XYZ file of C-alpha atoms in Angstrom:
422
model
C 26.776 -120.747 -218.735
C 24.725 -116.999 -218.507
C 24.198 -115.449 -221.304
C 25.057 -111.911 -222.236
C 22.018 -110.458 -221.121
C 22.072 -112.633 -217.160
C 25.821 -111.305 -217.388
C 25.180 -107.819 -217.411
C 22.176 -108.103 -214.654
C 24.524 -109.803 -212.545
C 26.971 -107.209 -213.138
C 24.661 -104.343 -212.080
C 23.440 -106.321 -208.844
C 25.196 -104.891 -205.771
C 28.037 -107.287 -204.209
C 26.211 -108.821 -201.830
C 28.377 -112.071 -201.884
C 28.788 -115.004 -204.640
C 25.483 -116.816 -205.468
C 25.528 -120.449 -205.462
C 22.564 -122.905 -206.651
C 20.875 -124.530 -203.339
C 18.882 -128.223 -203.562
C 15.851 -126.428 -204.488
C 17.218 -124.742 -207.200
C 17.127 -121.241 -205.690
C 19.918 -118.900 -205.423
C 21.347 -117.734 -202.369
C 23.775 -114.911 -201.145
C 26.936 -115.407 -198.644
C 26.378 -113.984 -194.912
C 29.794 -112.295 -194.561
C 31.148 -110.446 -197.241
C 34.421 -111.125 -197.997
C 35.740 -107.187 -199.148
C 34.058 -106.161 -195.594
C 36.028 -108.530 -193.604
C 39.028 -107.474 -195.091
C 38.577 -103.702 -194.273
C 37.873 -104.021 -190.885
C 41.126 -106.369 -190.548
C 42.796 -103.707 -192.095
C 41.484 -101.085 -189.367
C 42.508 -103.394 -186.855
C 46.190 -103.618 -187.692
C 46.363 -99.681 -187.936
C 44.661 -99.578 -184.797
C 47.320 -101.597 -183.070
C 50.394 -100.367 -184.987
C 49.424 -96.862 -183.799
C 48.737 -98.052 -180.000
C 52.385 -99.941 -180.118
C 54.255 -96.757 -181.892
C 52.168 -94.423 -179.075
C 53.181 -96.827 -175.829
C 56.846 -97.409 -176.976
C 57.359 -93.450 -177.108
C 55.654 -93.011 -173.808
C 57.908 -95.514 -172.728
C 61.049 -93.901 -174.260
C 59.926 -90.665 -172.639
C 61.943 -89.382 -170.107
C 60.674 -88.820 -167.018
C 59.985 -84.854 -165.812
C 62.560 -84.621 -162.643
C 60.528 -82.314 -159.894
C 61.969 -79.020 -158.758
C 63.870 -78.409 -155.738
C 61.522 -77.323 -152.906
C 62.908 -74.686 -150.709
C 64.659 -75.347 -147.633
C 62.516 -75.414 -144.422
C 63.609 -72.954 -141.787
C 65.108 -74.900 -138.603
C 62.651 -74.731 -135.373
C 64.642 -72.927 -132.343
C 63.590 -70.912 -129.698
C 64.533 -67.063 -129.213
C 65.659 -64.773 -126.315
C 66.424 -60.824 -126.485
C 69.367 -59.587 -125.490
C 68.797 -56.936 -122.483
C 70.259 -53.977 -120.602
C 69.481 -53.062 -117.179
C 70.766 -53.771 -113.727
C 72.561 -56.791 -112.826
C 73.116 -58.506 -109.671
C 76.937 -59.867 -108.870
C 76.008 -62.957 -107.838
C 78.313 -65.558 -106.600
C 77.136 -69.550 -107.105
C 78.238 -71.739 -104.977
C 77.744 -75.759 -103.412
C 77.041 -75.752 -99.574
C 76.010 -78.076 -96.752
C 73.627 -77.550 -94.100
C 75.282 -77.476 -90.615
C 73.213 -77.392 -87.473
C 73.823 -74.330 -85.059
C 74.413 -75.869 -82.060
C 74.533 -79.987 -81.732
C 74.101 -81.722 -78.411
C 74.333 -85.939 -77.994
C 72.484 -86.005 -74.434
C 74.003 -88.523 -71.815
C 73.684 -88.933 -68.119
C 75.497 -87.920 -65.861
C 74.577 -90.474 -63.011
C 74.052 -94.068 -62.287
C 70.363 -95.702 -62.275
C 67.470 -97.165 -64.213
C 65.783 -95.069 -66.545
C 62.029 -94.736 -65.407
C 60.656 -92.567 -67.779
C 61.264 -91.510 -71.556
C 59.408 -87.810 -71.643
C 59.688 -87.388 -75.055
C 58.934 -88.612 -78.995
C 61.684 -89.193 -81.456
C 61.594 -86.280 -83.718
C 60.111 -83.727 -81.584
C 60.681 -80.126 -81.304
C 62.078 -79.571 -77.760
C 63.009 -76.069 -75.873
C 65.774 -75.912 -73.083
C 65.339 -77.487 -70.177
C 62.386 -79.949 -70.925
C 62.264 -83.318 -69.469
C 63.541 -85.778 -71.749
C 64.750 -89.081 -69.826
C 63.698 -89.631 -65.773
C 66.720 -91.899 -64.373
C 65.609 -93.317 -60.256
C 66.324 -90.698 -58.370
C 65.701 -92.484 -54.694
C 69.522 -92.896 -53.972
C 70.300 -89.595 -54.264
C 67.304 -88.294 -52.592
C 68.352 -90.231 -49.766
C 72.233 -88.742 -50.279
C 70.219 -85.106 -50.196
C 68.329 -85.644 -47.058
C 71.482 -87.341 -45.342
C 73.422 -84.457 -46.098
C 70.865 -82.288 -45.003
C 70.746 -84.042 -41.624
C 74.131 -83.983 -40.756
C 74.446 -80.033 -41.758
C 71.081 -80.057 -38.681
C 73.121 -81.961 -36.589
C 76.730 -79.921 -37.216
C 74.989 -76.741 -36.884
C 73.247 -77.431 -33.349
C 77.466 -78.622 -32.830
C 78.214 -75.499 -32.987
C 75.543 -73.201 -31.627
C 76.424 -75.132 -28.160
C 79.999 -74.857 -28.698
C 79.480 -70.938 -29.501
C 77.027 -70.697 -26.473
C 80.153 -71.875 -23.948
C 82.466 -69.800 -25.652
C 80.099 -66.724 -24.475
C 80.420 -68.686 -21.072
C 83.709 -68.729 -21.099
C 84.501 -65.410 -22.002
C 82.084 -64.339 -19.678
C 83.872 -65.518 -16.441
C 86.961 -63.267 -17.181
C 89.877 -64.166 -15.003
C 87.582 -67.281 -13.506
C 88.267 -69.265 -16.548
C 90.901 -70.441 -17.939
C 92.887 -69.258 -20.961
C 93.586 -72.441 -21.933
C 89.593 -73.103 -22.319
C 88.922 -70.072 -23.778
C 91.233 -70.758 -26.875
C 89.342 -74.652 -27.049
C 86.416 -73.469 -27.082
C 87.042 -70.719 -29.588
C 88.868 -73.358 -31.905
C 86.083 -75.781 -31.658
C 83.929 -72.723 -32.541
C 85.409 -72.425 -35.871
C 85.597 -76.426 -36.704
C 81.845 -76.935 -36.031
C 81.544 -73.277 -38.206
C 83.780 -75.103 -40.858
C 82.036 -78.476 -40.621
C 78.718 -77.179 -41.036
C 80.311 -75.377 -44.546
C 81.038 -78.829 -45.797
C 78.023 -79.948 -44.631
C 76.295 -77.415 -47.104
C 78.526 -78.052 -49.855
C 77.331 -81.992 -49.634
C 73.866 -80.907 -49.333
C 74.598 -78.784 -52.750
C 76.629 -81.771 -54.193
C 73.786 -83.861 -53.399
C 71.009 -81.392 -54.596
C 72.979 -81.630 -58.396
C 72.704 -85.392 -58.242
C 69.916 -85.773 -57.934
C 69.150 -82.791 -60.303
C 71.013 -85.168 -63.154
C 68.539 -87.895 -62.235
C 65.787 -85.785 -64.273
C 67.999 -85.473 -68.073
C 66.595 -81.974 -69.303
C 67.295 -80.379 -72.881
C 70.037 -78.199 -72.649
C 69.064 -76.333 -76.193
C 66.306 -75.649 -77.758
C 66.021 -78.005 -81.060
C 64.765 -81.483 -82.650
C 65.529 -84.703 -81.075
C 66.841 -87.784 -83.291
C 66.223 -91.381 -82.867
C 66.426 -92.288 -79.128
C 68.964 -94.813 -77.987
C 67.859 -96.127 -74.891
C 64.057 -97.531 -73.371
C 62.374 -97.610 -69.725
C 64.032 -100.300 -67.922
C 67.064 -99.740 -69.293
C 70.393 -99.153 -67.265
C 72.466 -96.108 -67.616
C 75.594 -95.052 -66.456
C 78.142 -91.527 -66.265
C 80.766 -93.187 -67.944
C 78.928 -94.811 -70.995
C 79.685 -93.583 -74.522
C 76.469 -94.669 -75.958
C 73.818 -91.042 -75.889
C 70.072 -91.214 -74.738
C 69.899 -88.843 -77.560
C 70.903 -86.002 -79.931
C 69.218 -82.729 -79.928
C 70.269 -80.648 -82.867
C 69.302 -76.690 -83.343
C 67.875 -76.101 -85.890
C 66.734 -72.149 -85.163
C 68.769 -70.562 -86.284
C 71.020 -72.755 -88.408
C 74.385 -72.587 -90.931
C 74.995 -73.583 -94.332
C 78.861 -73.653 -95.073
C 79.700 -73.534 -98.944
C 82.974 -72.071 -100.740
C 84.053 -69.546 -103.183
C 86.471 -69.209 -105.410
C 89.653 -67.541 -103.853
C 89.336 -64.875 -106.763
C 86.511 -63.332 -105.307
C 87.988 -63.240 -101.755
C 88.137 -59.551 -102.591
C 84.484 -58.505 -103.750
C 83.445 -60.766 -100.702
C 85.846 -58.606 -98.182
C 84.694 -55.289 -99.732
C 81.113 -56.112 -99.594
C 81.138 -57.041 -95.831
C 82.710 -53.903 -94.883
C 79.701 -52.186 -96.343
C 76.916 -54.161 -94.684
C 75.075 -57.515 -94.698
C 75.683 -59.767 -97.686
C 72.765 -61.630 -98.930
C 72.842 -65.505 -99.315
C 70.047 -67.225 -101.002
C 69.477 -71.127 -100.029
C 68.360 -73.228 -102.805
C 68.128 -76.834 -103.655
C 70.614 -78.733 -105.046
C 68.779 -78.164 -108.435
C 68.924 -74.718 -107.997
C 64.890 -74.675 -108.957
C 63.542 -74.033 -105.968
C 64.550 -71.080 -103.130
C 64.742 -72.634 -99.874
C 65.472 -69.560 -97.391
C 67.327 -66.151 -97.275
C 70.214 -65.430 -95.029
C 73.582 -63.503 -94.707
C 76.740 -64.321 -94.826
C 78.421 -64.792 -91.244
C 82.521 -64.995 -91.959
C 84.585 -66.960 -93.698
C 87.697 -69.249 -93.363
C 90.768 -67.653 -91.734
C 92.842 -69.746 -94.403
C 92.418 -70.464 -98.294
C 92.379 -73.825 -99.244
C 95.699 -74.206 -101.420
C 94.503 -77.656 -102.777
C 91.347 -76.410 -104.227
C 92.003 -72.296 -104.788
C 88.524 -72.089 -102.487
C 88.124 -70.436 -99.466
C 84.958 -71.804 -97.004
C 82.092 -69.742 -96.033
C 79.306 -69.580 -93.318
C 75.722 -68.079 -93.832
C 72.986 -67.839 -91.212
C 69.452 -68.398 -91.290
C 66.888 -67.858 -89.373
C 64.970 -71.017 -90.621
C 61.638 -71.048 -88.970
C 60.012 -72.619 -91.077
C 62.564 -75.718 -91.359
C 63.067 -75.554 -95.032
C 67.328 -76.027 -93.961
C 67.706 -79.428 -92.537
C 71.005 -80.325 -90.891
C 73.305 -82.511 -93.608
C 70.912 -80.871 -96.297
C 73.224 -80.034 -99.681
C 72.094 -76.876 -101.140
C 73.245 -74.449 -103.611
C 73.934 -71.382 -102.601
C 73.734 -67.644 -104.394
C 76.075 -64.428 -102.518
C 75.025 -61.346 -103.977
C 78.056 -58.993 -103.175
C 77.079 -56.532 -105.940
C 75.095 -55.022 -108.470
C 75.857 -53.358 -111.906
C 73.618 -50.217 -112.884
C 73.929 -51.157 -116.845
C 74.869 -54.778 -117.852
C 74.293 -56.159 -121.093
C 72.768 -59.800 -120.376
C 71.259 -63.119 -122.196
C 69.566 -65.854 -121.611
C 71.782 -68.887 -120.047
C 71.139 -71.328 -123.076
C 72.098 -68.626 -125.376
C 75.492 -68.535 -124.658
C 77.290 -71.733 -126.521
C 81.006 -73.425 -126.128
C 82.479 -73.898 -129.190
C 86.534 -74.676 -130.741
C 87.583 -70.876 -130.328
C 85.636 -69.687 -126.988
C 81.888 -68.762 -126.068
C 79.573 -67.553 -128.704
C 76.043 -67.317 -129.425
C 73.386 -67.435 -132.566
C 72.020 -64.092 -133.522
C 69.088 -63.872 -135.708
C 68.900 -60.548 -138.199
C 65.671 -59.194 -139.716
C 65.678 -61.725 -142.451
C 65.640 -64.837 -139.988
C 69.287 -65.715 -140.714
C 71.674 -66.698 -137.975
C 75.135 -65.580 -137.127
C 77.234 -66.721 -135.046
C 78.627 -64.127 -132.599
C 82.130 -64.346 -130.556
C 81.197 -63.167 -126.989
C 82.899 -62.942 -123.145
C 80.965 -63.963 -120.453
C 80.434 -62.852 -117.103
C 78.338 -64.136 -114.006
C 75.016 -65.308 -114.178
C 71.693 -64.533 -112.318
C 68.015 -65.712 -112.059
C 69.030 -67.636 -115.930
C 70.395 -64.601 -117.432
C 74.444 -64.015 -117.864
C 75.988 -60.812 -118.286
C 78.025 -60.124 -121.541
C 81.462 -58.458 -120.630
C 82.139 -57.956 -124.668
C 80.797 -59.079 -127.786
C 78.869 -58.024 -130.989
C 75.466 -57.777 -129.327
C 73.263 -55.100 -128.555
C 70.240 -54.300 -126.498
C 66.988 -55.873 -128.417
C 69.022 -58.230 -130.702
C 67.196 -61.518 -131.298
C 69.297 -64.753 -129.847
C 68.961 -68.618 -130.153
C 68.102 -70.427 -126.392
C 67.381 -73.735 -127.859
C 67.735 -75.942 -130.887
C 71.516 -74.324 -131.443
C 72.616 -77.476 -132.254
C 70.701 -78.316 -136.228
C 71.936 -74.280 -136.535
C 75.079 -73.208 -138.821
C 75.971 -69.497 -139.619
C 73.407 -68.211 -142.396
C 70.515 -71.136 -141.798
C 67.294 -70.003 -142.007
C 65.703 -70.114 -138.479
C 62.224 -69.830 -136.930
C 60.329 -70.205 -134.009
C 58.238 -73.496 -133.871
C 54.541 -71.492 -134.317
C 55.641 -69.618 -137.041
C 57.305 -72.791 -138.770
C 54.220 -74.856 -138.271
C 52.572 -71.807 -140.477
C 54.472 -71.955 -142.847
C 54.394 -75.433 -143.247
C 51.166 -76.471 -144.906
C 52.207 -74.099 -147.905
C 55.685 -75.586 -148.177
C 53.999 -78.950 -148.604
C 51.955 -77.602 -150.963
C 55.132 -76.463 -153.037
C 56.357 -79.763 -152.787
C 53.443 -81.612 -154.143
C 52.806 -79.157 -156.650
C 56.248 -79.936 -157.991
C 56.378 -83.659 -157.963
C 53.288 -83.828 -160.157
């Protein structure tokens, strides 16, 4: 046991641990103090009751919803509405028709000897296309013209005694005078036919030599050297078709048989060639006539234009689209083609105000021209702003813009977007 006075020391000593009595008989002090340990426990629990309380309310937090961005405005592309002349043009479908088409055949008998020409080539009238033998009727032409020689001395010596005859007065005959006149006029007669074979032969052996009888474009050739033709085959050498000038025969509605009538009486009509497309012009003409007769089964009525064609942009079986101008307004109100829109209650198009909103616009449309249709009524006017393309993301009030100015304005409506999700 301490005594009072070790008591009271030990009581002043700092808490440094409990003291214990070792082997050697010195005293010693604990390494971890107990009141220490328990403080820092104590921190420890706060520390994690405060983490829990602060992730469960996090957790219970509801979460911030972002705000609305606006609405982007839909990409289309404008037109303007304009005022100006206007053509009255009249579209049409059309097929090219050659001018003048010729399948070449012969008109003799024989063995073709030469082919004088090349598939495809451009040919004027009367080249040499096909040589057929000509040696039988050469010998026909000079045995035609012998027997006119040998007619005509005939009848030189017959008219020589008929000037004998008639000479000797009452010493000759009557009798012989009349014979002699008579065989006067057969040898006069015989030596006409005699000519006439000589011109029969001449043309035979003319066909021999098969000339172009137009000037045009030869096809594919049907027959080869050696080959042997005859005047009653069906089968051509060849066909020559005319290209220069040439026809391209289209229709119209029966409606506009009038405008087409009234415009002829005044002068040419214009008629544009163009491809089947209708992107690129071929060749200008006129118009030539038209059908004495509408067509009752299709309420058309059939038209031919001319061309001159020299540069042989018109090729014969060639479909084409045609364009008859047969007049021209002094002040139409037009827009593009793509403005103008089919909808439930008639043609309308998009019309874009000052603030970039479209509207949709009831309209009556009339012909078009070079991609621009004329407006016979409507609520447009000169200058107004119109949708040609991307009509169809577009209701009546959307915001609209032009693809450059939307791509602008883009990279800030992102930014609005992320701004409001964080």
């Amino acid at each position: 046991m301490l005594s009072g006075d070790e008591h009271d020391r030990a009581a002043s000593r700092p808490e440094t641990g409990p003291a214990f009595h070792g082997r050697d008989g010195l005293t010693q002090t604990a390494r971890a103090p107990r009141r220490g340990r328990g403080l820092v426990l104590v921190l420890l629990l706060l520390a994690a009751a405060g983490g829990g309380a602060y992730g469960y309310t996090r957790l219970n937090e509801p979460v911030a919803k972002p705000k609305a961005a606006a609405p982007l405005p839909v990409p289309v592309t404008l037109g303007t509405v304009e005022q100006g002349p206007f053509a009255l043009v009249s579209n049409g479908l059309g097929t090219v028709q050659a001018y003048n088409t010729v399948q070449v055949r012969t008109r003799v008998d024989g063995e073709i000897q030469q082919v004088a020409f090349r598939e495809g080539q451009a040919v004027r009238k009367g080249d040499v296309l096909v040589q057929v033998d000509p040696r039988p009727y050469q010998a026909s032409y000079d045995q035609a013209k012998a027997k006119k020689e040998q007619d005509t001395a005939n009848l030189n010596n017959a008219k020589a005694d008929l000037v004998r005859y008639t000479g000797l007065g009452a010493y000759a005959s009557r009798q012989q005078t009349e014979t002699q006149t008579a065989l006067v006029a057969q040898l006069t007669a015989q030596v006409a036919s005699d000519q006439a074979a000589i011109d029969n032969a001449a043309t035979q052996l003319g066909y021999a030599t098969i000339r172009a009888p137009i000037d045009g474009v030869t096809g594919f050739r049907q027959v080869d050297i050696g080959n042997i033709v005859n005047a009653s085959g069906q089968t051509p050498i060849v066909t020559i078709t005319q290209v220069e000038p040439i026809f391209v025969v289209f229709t119209a509605p029966e409606d506009q048989l009038p405008a087409i009538t009234a415009a002829l009486r005044k002068g040419d009509v214009p008629v544009e060639a163009w491809s089947s497309d209708g992107l690129t012009k071929l060749a200008e003409g006129k118009l030539a006539l038209f059908n004495n007769q509408v067509d009752t089964a299709t309420g058309t009525i059939r038209l031919k234009a001319v061309y001159e064609n020299k540069n042989h942009a018109l090729w014969p079986g060639l479909s084409v689209s045609t364009k008859m101008r047969v007049g021209t307004v002094a002040l139409a109100t037009t827009v593009p083609d793509n403005a103008i829109q089919h909808g439930p209650d008639g043609l309308f198009a998009f019309a874009v105000d000052d603030a970039d909103r479209a509207h949709q616009r009831a309209l009556k449309a009339g012909r078009s021209d070079s991609g621009r249709t004329q407006v016979l009524s409507g609520d447009l006017k000169p200058g107004d702003r119109v949708i040609v393309t991307g009509q169809y993301k577009v209701q009546d009030g959307s915001l609209v813009a032009e693809p450059h100015t939307a791509q602008a304005e883009r990279p800030e409506a992102s930014g609005r977007q992320i701004e409001a999700q964080r």
